[in-house]
XYZ file of C-alpha atoms in Angstrom:
767
model
C 37.792 -7.658 8.451
C 37.998 -7.493 12.480
C 36.769 -11.053 13.068
C 39.430 -13.263 12.152
C 38.158 -16.818 13.196
C 34.585 -18.369 13.129
C 32.773 -16.609 15.580
C 29.165 -16.929 17.057
C 27.815 -14.014 19.225
C 25.099 -15.211 21.327
C 22.282 -13.189 22.908
C 20.630 -14.973 25.772
C 17.452 -13.244 26.832
C 16.322 -9.813 26.086
C 19.356 -8.192 27.704
C 21.947 -10.185 25.766
C 20.072 -9.747 22.605
C 20.566 -6.153 23.002
C 24.360 -6.402 23.872
C 24.637 -8.381 20.482
C 22.705 -5.727 18.580
C 25.009 -3.231 19.814
C 28.222 -5.378 19.231
C 27.149 -6.124 15.623
C 26.083 -2.503 14.905
C 29.636 -1.266 16.047
C 31.527 -3.517 13.817
C 33.115 -2.022 10.380
C 30.945 -3.922 7.956
C 29.428 -7.409 7.336
C 31.719 -9.997 8.907
C 31.616 -13.144 6.946
C 32.967 -15.178 9.768
C 30.668 -13.826 12.300
C 27.323 -15.453 13.035
C 24.780 -13.911 15.551
C 22.163 -15.989 17.540
C 19.612 -14.447 19.755
C 17.325 -16.810 21.804
C 16.346 -17.791 25.411
C 19.151 -19.709 27.531
C 17.029 -22.988 27.227
C 16.473 -23.052 23.422
C 20.086 -22.408 22.281
C 20.412 -25.860 20.476
C 18.288 -25.210 17.486
C 19.760 -21.676 16.640
C 23.126 -22.549 17.247
C 23.172 -25.445 15.190
C 21.667 -23.526 12.368
C 24.259 -20.701 12.919
C 27.274 -23.376 12.859
C 26.511 -25.264 9.651
C 27.289 -22.467 7.222
C 30.035 -20.779 9.231
C 32.299 -23.900 9.305
C 31.446 -25.224 5.998
C 34.782 -26.244 4.120
C 36.485 -23.153 2.551
C 35.034 -20.629 4.809
C 37.880 -20.329 7.306
C 41.260 -18.646 6.731
C 43.659 -20.790 4.645
C 46.551 -20.014 6.950
C 44.882 -21.702 9.761
C 46.875 -24.819 10.898
C 43.450 -26.196 12.473
C 40.248 -25.323 12.766
C 39.192 -22.951 15.374
C 35.784 -21.484 16.587
C 34.821 -18.760 19.164
C 31.646 -18.671 20.952
C 30.949 -15.672 23.151
C 27.382 -15.609 24.758
C 26.161 -12.392 26.628
C 23.637 -13.003 29.512
C 21.885 -11.186 32.319
C 22.606 -13.239 35.543
C 19.222 -12.769 37.023
C 17.279 -13.701 33.850
C 15.426 -17.027 33.883
C 15.666 -19.731 36.627
C 18.717 -20.913 38.432
C 19.499 -23.403 35.811
C 19.101 -21.168 32.771
C 22.734 -20.528 32.163
C 23.643 -24.153 32.893
C 21.191 -25.239 30.244
C 22.672 -22.794 27.913
C 26.060 -23.982 28.219
C 24.906 -27.588 28.312
C 23.232 -27.296 24.888
C 26.283 -25.322 23.464
C 28.588 -28.117 24.420
C 26.212 -30.801 22.981
C 25.896 -28.910 19.531
C 29.827 -28.604 19.253
C 30.521 -32.001 20.852
C 28.105 -33.935 18.658
C 28.245 -32.223 15.470
C 31.789 -30.941 15.138
C 33.778 -33.335 17.571
C 35.873 -34.488 14.656
C 36.841 -30.813 14.099
C 37.417 -29.946 17.545
C 38.621 -33.234 19.640
C 37.473 -33.190 22.927
C 40.394 -35.002 24.233
C 42.996 -32.555 24.004
C 44.744 -30.831 26.716
C 43.114 -27.277 27.458
C 46.088 -25.282 25.994
C 45.351 -27.141 22.610
C 41.914 -26.822 22.369
C 40.396 -24.559 19.415
C 36.972 -24.319 20.287
C 35.622 -22.376 23.060
C 32.808 -20.774 24.978
C 33.088 -17.481 26.825
C 30.244 -16.918 29.137
C 29.788 -12.873 29.630
C 27.520 -12.317 32.771
C 25.865 -9.054 33.806
C 25.424 -9.529 37.615
C 23.709 -7.221 40.132
C 25.861 -6.057 43.341
C 27.016 -9.211 44.746
C 26.944 -7.848 48.511
C 23.050 -7.355 48.378
C 20.305 -9.624 49.710
C 19.055 -10.010 46.246
C 22.057 -11.684 45.060
C 21.389 -15.034 46.627
C 19.920 -16.439 43.404
C 23.207 -15.288 41.876
C 25.180 -17.142 44.275
C 23.373 -20.193 43.453
C 23.669 -19.902 39.550
C 27.376 -19.357 39.548
C 27.981 -22.302 41.982
C 25.677 -24.272 39.674
C 28.131 -22.974 36.740
C 31.284 -23.849 38.327
C 29.934 -27.488 39.357
C 28.521 -28.158 35.799
C 32.242 -27.192 34.177
C 33.907 -29.200 36.971
C 31.994 -32.291 36.077
C 31.863 -34.250 32.888
C 30.020 -31.895 30.431
C 29.189 -33.443 26.944
C 32.078 -31.512 25.714
C 34.766 -29.472 27.383
C 33.499 -26.087 25.717
C 33.152 -23.518 28.470
C 36.647 -21.668 28.854
C 35.705 -18.561 31.052
C 32.833 -16.841 32.958
C 33.379 -13.110 32.716
C 31.415 -11.085 35.536
C 30.572 -7.456 34.793
C 29.101 -6.007 37.732
C 26.734 -2.990 37.915
C 28.428 -2.094 41.142
C 31.999 -1.618 41.153
C 34.647 -0.330 43.606
C 34.605 2.996 41.491
C 30.648 3.341 41.287
C 27.438 2.112 39.590
C 26.852 1.111 35.946
C 23.442 1.848 34.382
C 21.710 -0.720 32.019
C 23.092 1.067 29.215
C 26.590 1.370 30.464
C 26.485 -2.673 31.071
C 25.263 -3.027 27.479
C 27.958 -0.670 26.184
C 30.865 -2.195 28.304
C 29.870 -5.904 27.223
C 29.599 -5.047 23.747
C 33.060 -3.049 23.700
C 34.528 -6.083 25.595
C 33.183 -8.401 22.993
C 34.547 -5.915 20.133
C 37.874 -5.867 21.608
C 38.228 -9.580 21.971
C 36.617 -11.016 18.888
C 36.123 -8.091 16.283
C 39.186 -5.972 16.745
C 41.327 -7.870 14.238
C 43.584 -8.504 17.291
C 42.500 -12.210 17.809
C 45.845 -13.696 17.461
C 47.610 -11.230 19.667
C 48.903 -12.783 22.588
C 46.941 -10.525 25.059
C 43.776 -11.681 23.463
C 44.817 -15.236 22.775
C 45.521 -15.599 26.589
C 42.052 -14.478 27.573
C 40.234 -16.731 24.893
C 42.009 -19.735 25.617
C 40.878 -22.544 27.937
C 41.941 -22.178 31.577
C 44.594 -24.252 32.740
C 44.098 -26.969 35.623
C 43.937 -25.442 39.069
C 42.906 -21.873 37.356
C 39.737 -20.533 38.536
C 36.915 -20.192 36.030
C 35.668 -16.994 36.947
C 37.241 -13.457 35.936
C 36.140 -9.815 36.117
C 36.337 -7.271 33.488
C 35.666 -3.630 33.326
C 35.487 -1.494 29.966
C 35.303 2.095 28.683
C 34.930 3.428 25.252
C 34.969 6.412 23.115
C 33.204 5.567 19.755
C 32.029 7.125 16.624
C 28.968 5.153 15.730
C 29.644 4.714 12.343
C 26.387 2.593 11.566
C 23.969 5.198 12.964
C 26.061 8.060 11.462
C 25.629 6.522 8.192
C 22.122 5.823 8.591
C 21.544 9.611 9.309
C 23.990 10.575 6.497
C 21.917 8.383 4.075
C 18.523 9.830 5.361
C 19.981 13.213 5.129
C 21.628 13.075 1.571
C 18.139 11.486 0.237
C 16.083 14.187 1.890
C 18.420 16.918 0.616
C 18.424 15.598 -3.061
C 14.676 15.267 -2.992
C 14.114 18.738 -1.381
C 16.340 20.125 -4.191
C 13.989 18.173 -6.814
C 10.932 19.539 -5.065
C 12.264 22.923 -5.384
C 12.742 22.407 -8.886
C 9.343 21.141 -9.889
C 7.596 23.900 -7.658
C 9.256 26.809 -9.482
C 7.037 29.639 -10.510
C 7.037 30.186 -14.311
C 5.923 32.491 -16.742
C 2.600 31.168 -18.425
C 3.220 33.612 -21.496
C 6.149 31.548 -22.482
C 5.036 28.299 -21.317
C 4.000 27.174 -24.977
C 7.513 27.289 -26.251
C 8.355 24.586 -23.767
C 5.947 22.208 -25.512
C 6.784 22.740 -29.139
C 7.894 19.063 -29.429
C 4.193 18.350 -29.099
C 3.327 19.782 -32.441
C -0.261 19.988 -31.231
C -1.091 22.224 -34.224
C -0.714 19.085 -36.599
C -3.031 16.933 -34.697
C -6.341 18.262 -36.030
C -4.961 19.605 -39.441
C -5.882 16.675 -41.536
C -9.653 17.055 -40.617
C -9.605 20.952 -41.128
C -7.595 21.738 -44.363
C -5.424 18.509 -44.652
C -5.475 16.210 -47.652
C -8.064 13.742 -45.962
C -10.593 16.526 -45.620
C -9.863 18.239 -49.197
C -10.497 14.736 -50.533
C -13.858 14.090 -48.379
C -14.950 17.562 -49.443
C -14.301 17.303 -53.012
C -16.294 13.840 -53.234
C -19.309 15.517 -51.586
C -18.898 18.595 -53.959
C -18.753 16.290 -56.769
C -21.917 14.753 -55.812
C -23.374 17.954 -55.256
C -22.603 19.327 -58.843
C -19.267 20.779 -58.622
C -17.158 20.816 -61.790
C -13.385 21.832 -62.229
C -14.264 24.674 -64.919
C -15.053 27.684 -63.117
C -13.660 30.659 -65.175
C -10.159 31.821 -63.688
C -10.868 35.208 -65.746
C -13.819 37.225 -65.855
C -14.172 40.304 -68.371
C -17.054 42.107 -69.434
C -17.139 44.752 -72.209
C -18.858 48.043 -72.188
C -21.250 47.137 -74.948
C -21.622 43.256 -73.999
C -25.423 42.438 -73.833
C -26.954 40.590 -71.029
C -27.604 37.552 -73.167
C -23.866 37.428 -74.439
C -22.672 37.532 -70.811
C -24.954 34.761 -69.715
C -23.887 32.570 -72.463
C -20.045 33.328 -71.941
C -20.365 32.753 -68.183
C -23.083 30.342 -68.306
C -21.710 28.073 -65.402
C -22.188 30.882 -63.092
C -25.646 31.166 -63.946
C -26.446 27.509 -63.313
C -27.534 26.558 -59.832
C -24.472 25.949 -57.739
C -25.662 22.950 -55.911
C -27.332 20.065 -58.215
C -27.128 16.834 -55.999
C -27.070 13.992 -58.279
C -27.372 10.108 -57.463
C -23.945 8.652 -56.737
C -22.486 6.463 -59.249
C -20.660 2.895 -58.254
C -17.441 4.903 -58.859
C -18.836 7.394 -56.383
C -19.471 4.587 -53.871
C -16.196 3.005 -54.434
C -14.490 6.485 -53.985
C -16.447 7.100 -50.690
C -15.410 3.696 -49.373
C -11.818 4.686 -50.153
C -12.490 8.267 -48.531
C -13.656 6.628 -45.288
C -10.662 4.341 -45.284
C -8.416 7.288 -45.572
C -9.954 9.193 -42.802
C -9.792 6.356 -40.538
C -5.858 6.033 -41.294
C -5.671 9.823 -40.748
C -7.575 9.493 -37.357
C -5.196 6.698 -36.401
C -2.196 8.666 -37.323
C -3.500 11.641 -35.519
C -3.632 9.719 -32.167
C -0.130 8.284 -32.781
C 1.044 11.885 -33.324
C -0.503 12.937 -29.940
C 1.167 9.976 -28.120
C 4.169 10.233 -30.125
C 4.341 13.915 -29.429
C 3.704 13.405 -25.767
C 7.130 10.819 -25.962
C 9.035 13.523 -27.756
C 8.033 16.266 -25.056
C 9.362 13.768 -22.425
C 12.451 12.835 -24.060
C 13.291 16.414 -24.889
C 12.292 18.055 -21.532
C 11.675 15.451 -19.131
C 14.374 12.830 -19.513
C 16.533 11.488 -16.868
C 19.355 13.682 -17.592
C 17.307 16.946 -17.507
C 17.023 16.958 -13.777
C 13.137 17.804 -14.200
C 14.144 21.524 -14.298
C 11.651 21.944 -17.103
C 8.758 20.265 -15.494
C 6.830 23.469 -14.246
C 7.373 25.142 -17.768
C 6.150 21.716 -19.615
C 3.182 21.654 -16.972
C 2.145 25.292 -17.760
C 2.460 24.664 -21.631
C 0.337 21.676 -21.693
C -2.380 23.410 -19.546
C -2.425 26.024 -22.136
C -2.511 23.375 -24.844
C -5.208 21.567 -22.973
C -7.290 24.938 -22.444
C -7.151 25.785 -26.097
C -8.392 22.218 -26.942
C -11.325 22.747 -24.434
C -12.469 25.901 -25.877
C -12.285 24.457 -29.418
C -14.274 21.467 -28.454
C -17.024 23.796 -26.655
C -17.316 25.835 -29.821
C -17.450 23.008 -32.126
C -19.845 21.101 -29.765
C -22.403 23.758 -30.287
C -22.308 24.038 -34.262
C -24.686 21.847 -36.338
C -24.355 20.036 -39.450
C -26.252 22.329 -41.860
C -23.074 22.771 -43.735
C -22.781 26.052 -45.983
C -25.382 28.725 -45.241
C -26.327 29.353 -48.901
C -26.378 26.430 -51.370
C -26.668 28.949 -54.269
C -24.505 31.809 -53.504
C -25.033 35.486 -54.908
C -27.215 33.902 -57.841
C -29.926 36.261 -57.124
C -27.628 39.058 -56.895
C -26.265 38.182 -60.244
C -29.564 37.886 -62.016
C -30.495 41.175 -60.522
C -27.384 43.036 -61.598
C -28.093 41.470 -65.179
C -31.655 42.608 -65.127
C -30.820 46.151 -64.715
C -27.940 46.015 -67.150
C -28.896 48.760 -70.019
C -28.671 47.180 -73.708
C -26.447 48.393 -76.189
C -29.078 50.053 -78.074
C -30.225 51.907 -75.367
C -26.651 53.042 -74.540
C -26.142 54.577 -78.040
C -29.534 56.320 -78.014
C -28.684 58.146 -74.924
C -25.252 58.807 -75.976
C -26.784 60.050 -79.463
C -29.005 62.600 -77.764
C -25.880 63.680 -75.915
C -23.888 63.953 -78.798
C -26.667 66.075 -80.583
C -27.103 68.439 -77.837
C -23.269 68.783 -77.579
C -22.897 69.622 -81.173
C -25.664 72.104 -81.167
C -24.247 74.028 -78.197
C -20.836 74.107 -80.148
C -22.397 75.384 -83.229
C -24.083 78.192 -81.579
C -20.845 79.022 -80.041
C -19.171 78.705 -83.336
C -21.658 80.782 -85.321
C -21.221 83.655 -82.715
C -17.608 83.610 -83.616
C -18.129 83.754 -87.591
C -20.658 86.794 -87.260
C -17.926 88.738 -85.443
C -15.453 87.978 -88.301
C -18.114 89.097 -91.108
C -18.099 92.530 -89.041
C -14.590 92.993 -89.023
C -13.385 94.373 -92.421
C -9.932 93.503 -91.592
C -10.273 89.673 -92.371
C -10.472 88.573 -95.731
C -13.549 87.027 -97.262
C -11.698 83.526 -97.744
C -10.963 83.440 -94.052
C -14.401 84.120 -93.054
C -15.727 81.308 -95.286
C -13.478 78.671 -93.883
C -14.478 79.868 -90.412
C -17.912 79.277 -91.286
C -17.511 75.842 -92.568
C -15.573 74.980 -89.420
C -18.397 75.962 -87.291
C -20.458 73.127 -88.620
C -17.701 70.385 -89.114
C -15.962 70.994 -85.812
C -19.148 70.802 -83.442
C -20.383 67.623 -85.485
C -16.951 65.882 -84.796
C -16.750 66.698 -81.246
C -20.238 65.727 -80.614
C -19.836 62.465 -82.190
C -16.672 61.776 -79.822
C -18.714 62.979 -76.842
C -21.678 60.487 -77.936
C -19.233 57.773 -77.885
C -17.216 58.606 -74.773
C -20.585 58.877 -72.770
C -21.843 55.456 -74.219
C -18.514 53.810 -73.356
C -18.357 55.144 -69.662
C -21.745 54.321 -68.999
C -21.591 50.833 -70.695
C -18.406 50.211 -68.864
C -19.722 51.586 -65.416
C -22.730 49.533 -65.666
C -21.269 46.508 -66.600
C -18.375 46.736 -63.994
C -21.054 46.048 -61.387
C -22.161 42.970 -63.179
C -18.526 41.799 -63.415
C -17.720 42.504 -59.803
C -20.917 40.198 -59.063
C -19.811 37.708 -61.517
C -16.336 37.354 -59.641
C -17.837 37.270 -56.251
C -20.357 34.526 -57.383
C -17.328 32.633 -58.740
C -15.340 33.055 -55.763
C -18.334 31.943 -53.638
C -19.007 29.013 -55.552
C -15.204 28.188 -55.333
C -15.430 28.457 -51.405
C -18.759 26.343 -51.726
C -17.328 23.625 -53.489
C -14.142 23.484 -51.456
C -16.216 23.177 -48.224
C -18.237 20.128 -50.039
C -20.831 21.717 -51.844
C -24.253 22.937 -50.607
C -26.314 19.783 -50.675
C -26.923 16.739 -48.540
C -23.508 15.160 -49.290
C -21.750 18.230 -48.152
C -23.448 18.254 -44.987
C -22.882 14.998 -44.415
C -19.041 15.371 -45.408
C -18.836 18.125 -42.740
C -20.426 16.032 -40.278
C -17.919 13.288 -40.703
C -15.211 15.620 -40.444
C -16.915 17.046 -37.456
C -17.041 13.868 -35.973
C -13.453 12.996 -36.661
C -12.151 16.271 -35.066
C -14.437 15.737 -31.989
C -12.838 12.207 -31.512
C -9.482 13.188 -32.231
C -9.564 16.630 -29.958
C -11.237 14.778 -27.302
C -8.706 11.901 -27.525
C -6.087 14.667 -27.272
C -8.004 16.239 -24.162
C -8.175 13.064 -22.489
C -4.152 12.226 -23.050
C -3.386 15.697 -21.942
C -5.345 15.288 -18.731
C -3.856 12.077 -18.189
C -0.349 13.458 -18.760
C -1.052 16.496 -16.437
C -2.296 13.928 -13.803
C 0.878 12.052 -14.277
C 3.138 15.060 -13.916
C 1.200 15.706 -10.787
C 1.917 12.159 -9.389
C 5.580 12.771 -10.422
C 5.556 15.813 -8.044
C 3.661 14.019 -5.436
C 6.321 11.229 -5.870
C 9.028 13.607 -5.368
C 7.287 15.049 -2.165
C 6.504 12.029 -0.694
C 9.899 10.615 -1.141
C 11.434 13.905 0.498
C 8.712 13.869 3.593
C 9.635 10.267 4.062
C 13.194 10.728 4.342
C 12.404 13.691 6.677
C 10.380 11.429 8.843
C 12.910 9.000 9.074
C 15.537 11.488 9.613
C 13.437 13.023 12.554
C 13.618 9.501 14.195
C 17.533 9.651 13.950
C 18.107 13.269 14.424
C 15.777 15.663 16.729
C 14.361 18.421 14.803
C 16.518 18.225 11.531
C 17.108 21.749 9.964
C 16.816 22.835 6.423
C 20.795 23.350 6.451
C 22.358 20.153 7.398
C 25.135 22.064 9.219
C 22.914 23.039 11.692
C 21.617 19.529 12.560
C 22.263 18.564 16.173
C 23.545 14.801 16.492
C 23.683 14.635 20.307
C 21.031 12.079 20.155
C 22.563 9.994 17.448
C 26.165 10.107 19.123
C 24.482 9.374 22.646
C 25.207 11.454 25.854
C 28.684 11.475 27.353
C 28.946 9.019 30.302
C 31.853 8.605 32.479
C 32.888 5.069 30.878
C 31.211 5.511 27.348
C 31.291 8.603 25.498
C 31.334 9.950 21.770
C 34.743 10.171 20.319
C 34.066 13.547 18.942
C 31.604 16.415 19.546
C 28.334 16.581 17.803
C 29.662 19.630 15.751
C 32.664 17.831 14.570
C 30.654 14.749 13.763
C 28.348 16.853 11.880
C 31.189 18.100 9.896
C 32.678 14.832 9.461
C 29.435 13.072 8.098
C 28.983 16.168 5.642
C 32.614 15.903 4.483
C 32.109 12.128 3.592
C 29.922 12.355 0.669
C 30.787 10.897 -2.765
C 29.143 13.943 -4.668
C 29.909 17.038 -2.780
C 27.620 19.473 -5.028
C 23.930 19.267 -3.919
C 22.891 20.066 -7.468
C 24.877 17.297 -8.897
C 23.871 14.961 -6.321
C 20.045 15.511 -6.919
C 20.661 14.940 -10.670
C 22.527 11.592 -10.032
C 19.687 10.708 -7.339
C 17.043 11.310 -10.089
C 18.998 9.460 -12.770
C 19.308 6.297 -10.333
C 15.728 6.496 -9.101
C 14.426 7.138 -12.742
C 11.741 4.335 -13.701
C 13.192 1.656 -16.121
C 10.534 2.031 -18.791
C 10.581 5.970 -18.743
C 8.623 8.533 -17.283
C 5.623 8.213 -19.221
C 5.251 4.544 -17.716
C 5.942 5.198 -14.039
C 7.134 7.726 -11.335
C 10.618 8.656 -10.646
C 11.922 7.923 -6.984
C 8.893 6.165 -5.801
C 10.775 2.925 -4.584
C 12.308 3.743 -0.898
C 14.611 1.041 -1.468
C 16.162 2.353 -4.489
C 16.632 5.648 -2.923
C 18.160 3.908 0.051
C 20.633 2.252 -2.052
C 21.524 5.265 -3.783
C 21.948 7.153 -0.615
C 24.320 4.271 0.876
C 26.469 4.536 -2.354
C 26.594 8.601 -1.696
C 27.705 8.000 1.961
C 30.131 5.352 1.164
C 33.013 7.488 1.775
C 31.830 7.505 5.639
C 32.864 3.742 5.535
C 36.057 4.069 3.473
C 37.471 7.084 5.321
C 38.776 7.141 8.725
C 38.409 10.102 11.013
C 41.750 9.650 12.174
C 43.086 10.042 8.680
C 41.960 13.807 8.414
C 44.295 16.068 10.436
C 41.296 18.319 11.648
C 39.256 15.142 12.947
C 42.391 13.466 14.251
C 42.870 16.688 16.326
C 39.387 16.737 17.559
C 39.443 13.327 18.434
C 42.566 13.279 20.410
C 41.362 16.244 22.828
C 38.411 13.828 23.815
C 40.795 10.818 24.081
C 43.275 12.733 26.220
C 40.397 13.883 28.575
C 38.964 10.198 28.799
C 41.986 8.399 29.388
C 42.785 10.031 32.700
C 38.910 9.361 33.795
C 39.045 5.719 32.591
C 42.189 4.888 34.581
C 40.220 5.754 37.763
C 36.794 4.582 36.765
C 37.819 0.858 35.581
C 37.401 -1.133 38.615
C 36.515 -4.695 39.654
C 33.177 -5.414 41.987
C 35.076 -7.145 44.816
C 38.652 -8.314 46.093
C 38.660 -12.018 46.203
C 40.229 -13.682 49.322
C 41.464 -17.261 49.974
C 40.462 -19.207 53.166
C 43.002 -17.276 55.274
C 41.568 -13.897 54.416
C 44.531 -12.965 52.065
C 43.690 -11.226 48.688
C 43.969 -13.764 45.593
C 45.787 -11.814 42.778
C 44.653 -14.381 40.189
C 46.367 -15.103 36.887
C 46.292 -11.604 35.133
C 45.573 -8.920 37.878
C 44.294 -5.678 36.119
C 45.288 -3.476 38.895
C 48.745 -2.360 37.312
C 47.776 -1.890 33.562
C 45.159 -1.227 31.223
C 44.660 -2.723 27.434
C 43.742 -0.118 24.920
C 42.590 -1.113 21.546
C 42.624 1.931 19.093
C 42.896 2.249 14.924
C 46.418 2.034 13.822
C 45.735 5.385 11.905
C 45.511 7.016 15.405
C 48.821 5.840 16.470
C 50.408 9.181 15.557
C 48.317 11.426 17.622
C 47.206 9.169 20.488
C 50.648 7.257 21.173
C 51.862 10.168 23.438
C 48.608 10.522 25.325
C 48.823 6.635 26.275
C 52.538 7.097 27.256
C 51.777 9.970 29.712
C 48.999 8.291 31.366
C 48.966 7.914 35.073
C 48.687 4.135 34.698
C 50.238 1.576 32.292
C 48.515 1.238 29.146
C 49.235 -1.453 26.803
C 48.337 0.040 23.526
C 47.059 -2.240 20.767
C 46.785 -0.934 17.372
C 44.273 -2.260 15.025
C 43.988 -2.226 11.416
C 39.839 -2.055 11.717
C 38.786 1.008 10.381
C 36.187 1.809 13.095
C 36.822 5.237 14.704
C 36.891 3.368 18.375
C 39.056 3.488 21.333
C 38.464 0.931 23.729
C 40.095 0.684 27.396
C 39.844 -2.883 28.832
C 40.809 -4.028 32.338
C 40.709 -7.782 33.557
C 41.252 -9.541 36.700
C 41.182 -13.396 35.901
C 41.472 -16.812 37.223
C 39.298 -16.962 40.530
C 37.253 -19.446 41.871
C 33.707 -19.305 42.886
C 34.898 -19.474 46.701
C 37.329 -16.745 46.161
C 34.678 -14.494 45.076
C 32.221 -15.763 47.547
C 34.460 -14.940 50.543
C 34.809 -11.595 49.492
C 31.116 -10.885 49.137
C 29.502 -12.933 51.766
C 28.075 -16.049 49.702
C 28.190 -19.405 51.214
C 31.228 -21.232 50.138
């Protein structure tokens, strides 16, 4: 820590507040021993009391201090307020310390032993101008108050910083930078115990003038602003990478594979062909006359009579639908069936929600980087469209149930009606057989006649031929008659058997669908209503899920755009590629006395190299994980809390605080070039506003004239590259190497120990 003693930086008025803001922004980190007060000069008592109470409580100060110490440094614009404003501020500070902490800081000690002191830094206009008359009164009043008997001897020195010096003028911004650099060097550089600071912070000795001049210059790498920029930059870049992922184009044709975890085909299955639907339809079919004894095998012989067929398959000839009144057992089964449907419906909704949760866990969890979001979203839209199409189709259906309550019965009766009887089959077949035998006999008789005329044949042969001519046609005719009867009977009965099978299958389908009566229609209406409720519940769930995914995308976009807006406030026109960002506005334009330590290009490189995670893709994943909603994606949006993102961004840019530019060879060399050029300019530009003279007109040298040397406060890590530069400077430079990690080089020149009269004679004041 740079602040070693309990210290209060006091900003009196708006200008003093700006100095204190610049001072605190430039310190390495939070300083536990530093308190800050901003108020009007006449209102210092209350804020200072509030600041000192926690700062001086037991245990807060360093253990190696022999006695308590307190440093107060107040910054004020000399022309702010009325002529007594600064005196009132000093009076109130003395009252607070003397009345509340006199035991810690005894007032009766000699100046060199006092351990509580107030350094008053006053920015003054050109003291030789006519407008400086009020300043004359104010400085004289301060000296008079300090030399009288104040409530407590607190005021150690009055440091004057003039906007006009012997080397030129200072702008308001230069004055703020010089005053804050002076405060940092004396209070926040970690050098407070060094002799060169101790001598300047101690009470002035008797006979030593109260007034001193100082001039300051600095080269600074504004780490606080750079880290603020870097934080917003890494947040923006991480969010931009996430936005690119979630806006990626996908192939809708393969989108359904991304949502397989939904298992959406199972949502309606219980009410289509699942066990609850089967149970519901079976109960309805039983009430409509269904039995469990439909023939599994149907066979009709070629000579089966119609009445035999009717008796053998009597169930197929009865009406397929015969509604009966429900029994008590049926009513009990109906109640159980309704309970089962309710349970199945509840389970279906659980599956919908569970499927969505499984989908989120599998594809949209914190470790996934949301890479699958576009594919999941496309798949969910396909599922939603399918559900909506099914809902539209089913909404147009009525509850009429199956179209035919007694399917194919008329066709079966018609087929049986035209079925030829067995007697008719044999009559026709006999006629065919007789005709066939006659034809064959005529042919055979012709053959025997030829044998009679042929003397070559023996009479016995002829007689056998004549016998065969009668017997063979009769046998063949009988065969033809039987075959014809069987073929005709089989053909006609095959048609009946086909209708029987179709009738059986149709009845089976009818009963599976709940039967053809009112119970079947009621069962189908019940199932249809369940399907509609579940499907529409699924549609609403999917619509909400899609809206939530769109909200996720909007949250990422808003986080990116918010970071871009904040980034634009720090860096004009931030570029898509961070290496192209112009950090000139962030660093501040180089001025003769105060300039950036490195160029904007080097600063850009340094900021980009000081990141905890170098890979943008890995950082985007880490950012998403850190900003993931505690209750999961289904309950909230990721990256929706700017404070969480800012905390993660600060962690990502922590190396910018932990590392030092001078610890990197490339960075140290770049800074050394700037310091070398600046040192020569600062040695000429650091000047006092006037040369105090005594009553004889001779120059008053003061106790520590700064004409011969300049003090430089620089980081110890920079010693290897800056030591030679300071040794070769055209003026003696007292280099002070601090362990504070800020990349800052401060040049201080002081002229001390003047009275108001010494200064007044030099600038024409009345003394």
